[in-house]
Coordinates of C-alpha atoms in Angstrom, one line a residue:
Chain A
M1 CA 111.1 106.8 67.5
A2 CA 110.1 103.2 66.7
A3 CA 108.9 102.1 63.3
S4 CA 107.4 98.7 63.0
L5 CA 107.0 96.9 59.6
S6 CA 104.7 94.0 59.5
S7 CA 103.7 91.8 56.6
I8 CA 100.7 89.5 56.8
R9 CA 101.2 86.2 55.1
N10 CA 98.7 84.2 53.2
V11 CA 96.9 81.8 55.4
R12 CA 97.2 78.9 52.9
V13 CA 101.0 79.3 52.7
L14 CA 101.1 79.5 56.5
S15 CA 99.2 76.2 57.0
A16 CA 101.9 74.5 55.0
L17 CA 104.6 76.1 57.1
A18 CA 102.8 75.7 60.4
W19 CA 104.6 72.4 61.2
S20 CA 108.0 74.0 60.8
S21 CA 109.3 74.8 64.2
S22 CA 112.0 77.3 63.1
L23 CA 109.4 79.9 62.2
C24 CA 107.9 81.7 65.2
S25 CA 105.4 83.7 63.2
I26 CA 102.6 81.1 63.4
S27 CA 100.0 83.8 64.1
G28 CA 100.5 85.3 60.6
S29 CA 102.6 88.4 61.0
R30 CA 106.2 89.3 61.3
G31 CA 107.4 92.4 63.0
L32 CA 110.6 94.4 62.9
H33 CA 111.0 97.2 65.5
V34 CA 113.6 99.9 65.0
T35 CA 114.5 102.3 67.7
V36 CA 117.2 104.9 68.3
S37 CA 120.2 103.1 69.8
C38 CA 120.2 103.5 73.6
C39 CA 123.8 102.5 74.3
K40 CA 122.8 101.5 77.8
N41 CA 126.1 99.7 78.3
R42 CA 128.1 102.7 77.3
A43 CA 126.3 105.5 79.2
A44 CA 128.3 107.5 81.8
R45 CA 131.2 105.1 81.8
I46 CA 134.8 105.9 81.5
R47 CA 136.5 103.0 79.8
V48 CA 139.5 101.4 81.5
G49 CA 142.7 102.6 79.8
K50 CA 146.4 102.6 80.4
G51 CA 146.2 103.7 84.1
D52 CA 147.1 107.4 83.6
K53 CA 143.6 108.9 83.5
P54 CA 142.6 110.3 86.9
V55 CA 139.0 109.8 87.7
T56 CA 136.7 111.0 90.6
Y57 CA 134.5 108.8 92.7
E58 CA 131.5 109.9 90.7
Q59 CA 133.0 109.1 87.3
A60 CA 134.5 105.8 88.4
H61 CA 131.2 104.2 89.4
H62 CA 128.9 103.2 86.6
P63 CA 125.1 104.0 86.6
H64 CA 124.2 100.5 87.9
H65 CA 126.0 101.4 91.1
I66 CA 123.5 104.2 91.9
G67 CA 121.7 103.2 95.0
H68 CA 124.4 100.8 96.0
R69 CA 127.7 102.7 96.0
K70 CA 126.6 106.1 94.8
G71 CA 123.8 108.4 96.0
W72 CA 121.5 110.6 93.9
L73 CA 122.7 113.9 92.6
S74 CA 119.2 115.4 92.8
Q75 CA 116.6 114.7 95.4
H76 CA 113.0 115.9 95.6
T77 CA 109.6 114.5 96.6
N78 CA 108.1 114.6 93.2
N79 CA 109.7 111.3 92.4
L80 CA 107.7 109.5 95.0
K81 CA 104.7 107.3 94.1
G82 CA 101.6 109.2 93.4
E83 CA 103.3 112.6 93.2
D84 CA 103.4 114.6 90.0
G85 CA 105.8 117.3 88.8
A86 CA 108.8 115.0 88.3
A87 CA 109.3 116.0 84.7
E88 CA 109.3 119.8 85.5
R89 CA 111.9 119.3 88.2
T90 CA 114.1 117.2 85.9
V91 CA 114.1 119.9 83.2
E92 CA 114.9 122.5 85.9
D93 CA 117.8 120.3 87.1
V94 CA 119.3 120.0 83.6
F95 CA 119.1 123.7 83.1
I96 CA 120.7 124.4 86.5
R97 CA 123.6 122.0 85.8
K98 CA 124.3 123.6 82.4
F99 CA 124.0 127.1 83.8
T100 CA 126.4 126.6 86.7
F101 CA 128.9 124.7 84.5
G102 CA 129.0 127.7 82.2
T103 CA 129.0 130.4 84.9
F104 CA 131.8 128.9 87.0
H105 CA 133.8 128.0 83.9
G106 CA 136.7 125.7 84.6
C107 CA 136.1 125.8 88.4
L108 CA 133.8 122.9 89.0
A109 CA 135.6 120.0 90.7
N110 CA 132.7 117.6 90.6
E111 CA 129.0 117.3 89.6
I112 CA 126.5 119.5 91.2
V113 CA 124.1 118.2 93.9
I114 CA 120.6 119.7 93.8
K115 CA 118.4 119.5 96.9
R116 CA 114.9 120.8 97.2
R117 CA 113.5 121.6 100.6
G118 CA 109.9 122.7 100.1
N119 CA 110.1 125.8 98.0
L120 CA 113.8 126.3 98.4
L121 CA 116.3 125.1 95.8
N122 CA 119.7 124.2 97.3
V123 CA 122.5 123.9 94.8
C124 CA 125.6 122.4 96.4
A125 CA 128.9 122.5 94.4
V126 CA 132.5 121.7 95.0
M127 CA 134.8 124.2 93.3
L128 CA 138.5 124.6 92.6
Q129 CA 140.3 127.6 93.9
K130 CA 140.9 129.1 90.4
L131 CA 139.3 132.5 90.9
P132 CA 139.9 135.1 93.6
P133 CA 137.2 135.1 96.3
Q134 CA 135.7 138.4 95.1
K135 CA 134.9 136.9 91.7
F136 CA 133.5 133.9 93.4
Y137 CA 131.2 135.9 95.5
F138 CA 130.0 137.9 92.6
L139 CA 129.3 134.8 90.5
I140 CA 127.5 133.2 93.5
G141 CA 125.2 136.2 93.9
Y142 CA 124.7 136.4 90.2
T143 CA 123.7 132.8 89.9
E144 CA 121.4 132.9 92.9
S145 CA 119.5 136.0 91.8
L146 CA 119.2 134.9 88.2
L147 CA 118.0 131.4 89.0
S148 CA 115.5 132.6 91.6
H149 CA 114.1 135.0 89.1
F150 CA 113.8 132.2 86.5
Y151 CA 112.1 129.7 88.8
K152 CA 110.2 132.0 91.1
C153 CA 111.6 130.3 94.2
P154 CA 114.5 131.0 96.6
V155 CA 117.7 129.5 95.3
K156 CA 120.7 129.0 97.6
L157 CA 124.2 128.1 96.3
E158 CA 126.4 126.3 98.8
I159 CA 130.0 126.2 97.7
Q160 CA 133.0 124.3 99.0
T161 CA 136.4 124.9 97.5
L162 CA 139.4 122.6 97.1
Q163 CA 142.9 123.1 95.9
D164 CA 142.7 120.2 93.4
K165 CA 140.3 117.6 92.3
I166 CA 140.0 114.6 94.5
V167 CA 141.2 111.6 92.6
Y168 CA 139.5 108.3 93.4
K169 CA 141.6 106.1 91.1
Y170 CA 143.5 106.0 87.8
L171 CA 141.9 104.3 84.9
Chain C
M1 CA 133.3 140.2 76.8
A2 CA 129.6 139.7 77.4
S3 CA 129.0 138.5 73.8
R4 CA 131.9 136.1 74.0
T5 CA 130.6 134.4 77.2
S6 CA 127.1 134.2 75.7
K7 CA 128.5 132.5 72.6
T8 CA 130.3 129.9 74.7
F9 CA 127.2 129.4 76.8
L10 CA 125.1 128.7 73.8
S11 CA 127.5 126.4 72.1
L12 CA 128.4 124.5 75.2
G13 CA 127.1 121.2 74.0
R14 CA 128.9 121.2 70.7
I15 CA 132.5 122.4 71.0
N16 CA 135.1 119.7 71.6
I17 CA 137.5 121.5 73.8
P18 CA 140.1 119.1 75.1
L19 CA 140.3 120.9 78.4
L20 CA 136.7 120.3 79.3
G21 CA 135.7 116.9 80.3
F22 CA 133.8 115.7 77.2
N23 CA 133.3 112.0 76.8
K24 CA 133.7 111.8 73.1
S25 CA 132.4 108.2 72.7
S26 CA 128.9 108.8 74.1
G27 CA 128.6 112.5 73.1
K28 CA 127.3 113.6 76.5
A29 CA 129.0 116.3 78.5
T30 CA 130.1 115.8 82.1
Y31 CA 129.7 119.1 83.7
A32 CA 132.9 119.2 85.5
T33 CA 136.4 120.2 84.4
A34 CA 139.0 117.6 83.6
L35 CA 142.0 117.2 85.8
S36 CA 144.5 118.3 83.1
I37 CA 144.0 122.0 83.9
N38 CA 147.0 123.3 85.8
S39 CA 146.0 125.1 88.9
S40 CA 147.3 128.6 88.7
S41 CA 149.8 129.3 91.4
G42 CA 152.0 132.3 91.4
N43 CA 152.4 134.6 88.4
E44 CA 152.4 132.5 85.3
G45 CA 151.2 133.4 81.9
L46 CA 150.4 137.1 82.6
P47 CA 148.2 138.6 79.9
D48 CA 149.9 141.3 77.8
R49 CA 148.5 144.7 78.8
G50 CA 149.6 146.5 75.7
G51 CA 152.1 148.9 77.0
R52 CA 150.2 150.0 80.1
G53 CA 152.9 148.7 82.5
P54 CA 153.6 145.5 84.2
F55 CA 150.6 143.9 85.8
V56 CA 151.2 142.8 89.3
R57 CA 148.8 140.0 90.2
R58 CA 147.9 140.0 93.8
P59 CA 149.7 137.1 95.5
R60 CA 147.4 134.2 95.9
R61 CA 146.1 133.8 99.5
E62 CA 146.6 130.4 100.9
A63 CA 143.5 128.8 102.4
G64 CA 143.6 128.9 106.2
E65 CA 143.1 126.0 108.6
P66 CA 139.5 124.8 108.5
R67 CA 137.3 125.7 111.4
T68 CA 137.4 122.2 112.8
G69 CA 140.9 122.9 114.2
K70 CA 139.7 125.8 116.3
M71 CA 136.5 124.3 117.7
P72 CA 136.4 123.9 121.5
V73 CA 135.0 120.7 122.9
D74 CA 132.1 122.3 124.7
Q75 CA 131.0 124.7 122.0
D76 CA 127.4 125.4 121.1
W77 CA 126.7 123.1 118.2
T78 CA 123.4 124.7 117.5
A79 CA 125.4 127.8 116.4
V80 CA 127.4 125.8 113.9
Y81 CA 124.4 124.1 112.3
P82 CA 121.4 126.3 113.2
S83 CA 119.3 125.0 110.3
A84 CA 119.3 122.3 107.6
A85 CA 122.4 122.7 105.6
P86 CA 124.6 120.4 103.4
F87 CA 127.6 118.7 104.9
R88 CA 130.6 121.0 105.2
P89 CA 133.8 119.1 105.9
G90 CA 135.4 122.2 107.4
S91 CA 132.6 122.6 110.0
V92 CA 132.1 119.1 111.2
P93 CA 135.0 118.0 113.4
L94 CA 134.5 114.3 112.8
P95 CA 136.9 112.1 110.8
V96 CA 134.0 110.7 108.7
R97 CA 134.8 108.5 105.7
M98 CA 132.2 107.6 103.0
G99 CA 132.3 105.6 99.8
Y100 CA 133.2 102.3 98.4
P101 CA 136.9 101.7 98.9
V102 CA 139.4 101.0 96.1
K103 CA 140.8 97.5 96.2
G104 CA 143.1 97.3 99.1
G105 CA 142.2 100.8 100.3
I106 CA 139.8 102.6 102.6
P107 CA 136.7 104.7 102.0
P108 CA 137.6 108.2 100.7
E109 CA 137.9 111.0 103.3
K110 CA 135.4 113.7 104.0
K111 CA 137.3 116.5 102.1
G112 CA 135.6 117.1 98.8
N113 CA 133.5 114.0 99.3
L114 CA 130.4 114.4 97.1
E115 CA 128.6 111.4 98.7
L116 CA 128.5 113.1 102.1
I117 CA 126.9 116.2 100.4
K118 CA 124.4 114.1 98.6
I119 CA 122.8 112.5 101.6
P120 CA 120.5 114.4 103.9
N121 CA 122.1 115.1 107.3
F122 CA 120.5 115.8 110.7
L123 CA 123.3 117.8 112.2
H124 CA 120.9 120.6 112.9
L125 CA 118.6 118.3 114.9
T126 CA 120.7 117.3 117.9
P127 CA 118.8 116.9 121.2
A128 CA 120.1 120.3 122.4
A129 CA 118.7 121.9 119.2
I130 CA 115.3 120.2 119.6
K131 CA 115.2 121.4 123.2
K132 CA 115.7 124.9 122.0
H133 CA 112.9 124.5 119.4
C134 CA 110.5 123.3 122.1
E135 CA 111.4 126.2 124.4
A136 CA 110.7 128.6 121.6
L137 CA 107.4 127.0 120.7
K138 CA 106.1 126.8 124.3
P139 CA 104.6 130.4 124.5
F140 CA 102.4 129.6 121.6
C141 CA 100.9 126.4 123.0
T142 CA 97.7 126.3 125.1
E143 CA 96.6 123.6 127.6
W144 CA 94.3 120.8 126.5
P145 CA 90.8 121.5 127.8
S146 CA 90.2 119.7 131.0
A147 CA 86.7 118.7 130.1
L148 CA 88.0 116.5 127.3
E149 CA 90.2 114.2 129.3
T150 CA 89.1 110.9 128.0
D151 CA 88.2 109.5 124.6
T152 CA 84.6 108.9 125.6
K153 CA 84.1 112.5 126.6
C154 CA 85.5 113.6 123.3
D155 CA 83.1 111.3 121.5
E156 CA 80.2 112.7 123.6
H157 CA 80.9 116.3 122.9
F158 CA 82.2 115.9 119.3
P159 CA 80.5 112.9 117.8
I160 CA 81.2 113.9 114.2
K161 CA 84.8 113.5 113.2
L162 CA 86.2 115.1 110.0
E163 CA 89.5 114.1 108.4
S164 CA 91.3 115.7 105.6
K165 CA 95.0 115.7 104.5
E166 CA 97.4 118.5 103.7
Y167 CA 100.3 117.9 101.3
V168 CA 103.7 119.5 101.3
S169 CA 106.1 118.7 98.5
A170 CA 109.2 120.1 96.9
G171 CA 108.5 122.5 94.1
P172 CA 107.1 126.0 93.6
S173 CA 103.4 124.9 93.7
L174 CA 101.3 124.3 96.8
R175 CA 98.4 122.6 95.1
N176 CA 97.8 118.9 95.4
P177 CA 94.5 117.5 94.1
S178 CA 94.4 114.8 96.8
A179 CA 94.0 117.5 99.4
R180 CA 90.3 117.9 98.6
I181 CA 89.2 114.6 100.0
V182 CA 87.1 114.7 103.2
H183 CA 86.2 111.8 105.4
L184 CA 83.3 112.2 107.8
R185 CA 82.9 109.6 110.6
V186 CA 80.1 109.4 113.0
K187 CA 78.8 106.7 115.4
L188 CA 75.2 105.7 114.8
S189 CA 74.6 105.3 118.5
S190 CA 75.2 109.1 118.9
L191 CA 72.5 109.9 116.5
N192 CA 68.9 110.1 117.7
L193 CA 67.4 107.1 115.8
D194 CA 64.7 104.7 116.8
D195 CA 64.6 101.1 115.8
H196 CA 63.0 101.6 112.4
A197 CA 65.1 104.6 111.6
R198 CA 68.3 102.7 112.5
K199 CA 67.5 99.8 110.3
K200 CA 66.5 102.0 107.4
M201 CA 69.7 104.1 107.9
I202 CA 71.8 101.0 107.8
K203 CA 70.1 99.8 104.6
L204 CA 70.6 103.2 103.0
I205 CA 74.3 103.6 103.8
G206 CA 75.2 100.0 102.9
E207 CA 79.0 99.7 102.4
R208 CA 79.9 102.7 104.4
Y209 CA 78.8 101.2 107.7
C210 CA 81.2 99.2 109.8
K211 CA 79.2 96.8 112.0
N212 CA 81.9 96.1 114.5
T213 CA 82.6 99.7 115.5
D214 CA 79.1 101.1 114.6
V215 CA 80.8 103.9 112.6
L216 CA 79.4 105.5 109.4
T217 CA 82.2 106.7 107.1
I218 CA 81.3 109.1 104.3
K219 CA 84.1 109.9 101.9
T220 CA 83.6 112.8 99.5
D221 CA 85.9 113.7 96.7
S222 CA 83.6 114.7 93.9
C223 CA 84.0 118.5 94.3
P224 CA 87.2 120.3 93.5
L225 CA 87.5 122.2 96.8
R226 CA 87.8 120.8 100.3
Q227 CA 85.2 123.3 101.6
Q228 CA 82.7 122.1 99.0
N229 CA 83.4 118.4 99.9
Y230 CA 82.8 119.2 103.6
D231 CA 79.5 120.9 102.8
Y232 CA 78.4 118.0 100.7
A233 CA 79.3 115.4 103.4
M234 CA 77.3 117.4 106.0
Y235 CA 74.4 117.6 103.6
L236 CA 74.5 113.8 103.0
L237 CA 74.4 113.2 106.7
T238 CA 71.4 115.5 107.2
V239 CA 69.5 113.9 104.3
L240 CA 70.3 110.4 105.5
Y241 CA 69.0 111.2 109.0
H242 CA 65.8 112.8 107.9
E243 CA 65.1 110.1 105.3
S244 CA 65.5 107.3 107.8
W245 CA 62.9 108.8 110.1
K246 CA 60.3 109.0 107.4
T247 CA 58.2 105.9 106.6
E248 CA 57.2 105.5 103.0
A249 CA 54.1 103.6 101.9
W250 CA 56.1 100.9 100.2
E251 CA 58.0 100.0 103.4
A252 CA 54.9 98.0 104.5
E253 CA 55.8 95.4 101.9
K254 CA 58.9 94.4 103.8
T255 CA 59.2 90.6 103.7
V256 CA 61.0 88.1 105.9
A257 CA 63.9 88.1 103.4
D258 CA 64.5 91.8 104.0
M259 CA 64.7 91.5 107.7
E260 CA 68.1 92.2 109.2
D261 CA 67.8 90.0 112.3
Y262 CA 66.3 86.7 112.7
S263 CA 63.1 86.7 114.8
W264 CA 61.7 83.5 116.1
E265 CA 58.0 84.5 116.2
D266 CA 56.1 83.0 113.2
S267 CA 59.1 81.2 111.9
P268 CA 59.3 77.6 110.7
S269 CA 61.3 76.7 113.8
Q270 CA 58.5 77.8 116.1
K271 CA 55.9 75.9 114.1
N272 CA 58.1 72.8 114.1
I273 CA 58.8 72.7 117.8
L274 CA 55.2 73.3 118.7
D275 CA 54.1 70.4 116.4
V276 CA 56.7 68.1 117.9
L277 CA 55.7 69.0 121.4
L278 CA 52.0 68.5 120.7
R279 CA 52.6 65.1 119.3
M280 CA 54.8 64.2 122.2
K281 CA 52.2 65.3 124.7
V282 CA 49.5 63.0 125.9
A283 CA 46.7 62.9 123.3
G284 CA 43.5 64.3 124.4
E285 CA 44.7 67.7 125.4
G286 CA 43.5 69.1 122.1
D287 CA 45.2 71.1 119.5
G288 CA 43.8 74.6 120.1
E289 CA 45.3 78.0 120.2
E290 CA 45.5 78.2 124.0
V291 CA 47.5 74.9 124.2
R292 CA 50.1 76.5 121.8
Q293 CA 50.2 79.6 123.9
Q294 CA 50.7 77.6 127.1
L295 CA 53.5 75.6 125.4
L296 CA 55.2 78.8 124.3
G297 CA 55.1 80.1 127.8
R298 CA 57.2 77.1 129.1
K299 CA 60.7 77.9 130.1
D300 CA 62.4 75.3 128.1
V301 CA 60.7 76.4 125.0
Q302 CA 61.8 80.0 125.8
D303 CA 65.4 78.7 126.2
Y304 CA 65.1 76.9 122.9
K305 CA 63.9 80.1 121.2
D306 CA 66.9 82.0 122.6
S307 CA 69.4 79.4 121.5
V308 CA 68.0 79.3 117.9
T309 CA 67.9 83.1 117.7
R310 CA 71.4 83.3 118.8
L311 CA 72.6 80.6 116.4
K312 CA 70.9 82.4 113.4
N313 CA 72.1 85.9 114.3
E314 CA 75.6 85.3 115.6
G315 CA 76.6 82.4 113.5
E316 CA 78.0 79.1 114.7
S317 CA 80.5 79.0 117.6
E318 CA 81.5 76.7 120.4
S319 CA 79.3 78.4 123.0
S320 CA 76.2 78.9 120.9
M321 CA 76.2 75.2 119.8
L322 CA 76.5 74.1 123.4
Q323 CA 73.6 76.3 124.3
Y324 CA 71.5 74.9 121.5
K325 CA 72.3 71.4 122.6
E326 CA 71.3 72.1 126.2
A327 CA 68.1 73.7 125.2
V328 CA 67.1 70.7 122.9
K329 CA 67.9 68.2 125.6
K330 CA 65.7 70.1 128.1
V331 CA 62.8 70.4 125.7
F332 CA 62.8 66.7 124.8
N333 CA 63.5 65.7 128.5
M334 CA 66.6 63.7 127.5

């Protein structure tokens, strides 16, 4: 949301001020643009602390490392040049992440990786072994059937389980 | 129970529970649990059953050895990865490491490595797997017809070539608007055109004709369906063909400026060379029509005509300039 305020100065006043180099508004208008703060230098970063905070590989690397040290969590062809549908897939991705986070409450070891292969939606997740396997199987089936009904496409959930979270470093 | 979970589901973005990995400074949620949760091992913190007797939790089953430890060396790999699947560290018996190492360390190992899951892998496309695919597809293949061995034979039997593209993309929809475009290519030499029809056709199609390969390309994308675009392209070809055979009344007004090729007859070059030769000749022979005809019949004049025509039509090049030089020398007896 950007609001711009501009005031147009009197031309006569301006000609007197035209020689002053400090003013950049020689054309006759001044603008002030206001946006919501983006916080681009604070996004998805865990600040360095005392050294007791364990952090995964995903959390330790900042967004500017994507493409260099990190891969992409979600891959589909709609992001290519000349293809459309990128916005719909992004909204689907956000919903799937929130949904799995809530369904497998307390079990997710790391972020979810979403891959699309044609029609098929492949959700790959790494889980902690907090629930007995029967509950896991039930939740997997529940997620798959519910999401495939939502999105009218086959959804596959590929799970790996770990004892504990993998720590990359301590910040 | 159901209502409670639904409430937590709805208020996921708002509650600041210290157990969940919320980054308070930015206000965005990371959808993974924080490490401060104790992994439940053994019977700790049993819920109170309210007098129904002690609750015996089933002892937690330890995870067994991953499959990689039990794989024989000569196993059938196509059974382990029969189709495209994400990377499973317990199924791939390779000590793969991936990631940027910590200072003074090595890349993280494959267990729980999200980077290995993110990338596409081709473990299901080993040469043995591809051989199996080919074997399975062979019964559905037919031989290439023997009468179409060479490209020229294909051109002769199928002079009109149609091209259209199909698009496959990730997502629930098959439709792609670029799939309606149709290209029709045909060589003008394979159409039955006489000289006038060919020249008229080339003038009608303009930009769509490639002189080097003698190919007419019609691209249609104005209709929404591929079938409609194909019909339109065929209709355009038919109309072009028939129109180029017709001769309209106004075509008789074609001037020298409209001509496609340079023709030497009745050109300034012919007049000039004849004038020069007549002046060079011994006076007294006269200046009549038959003298001009006789001059035109001479071989060196014919050579001069060929060289000038070649220069004008093909442009200047080493060999054409040499030819012109030789012809001029011969005409003027130099």
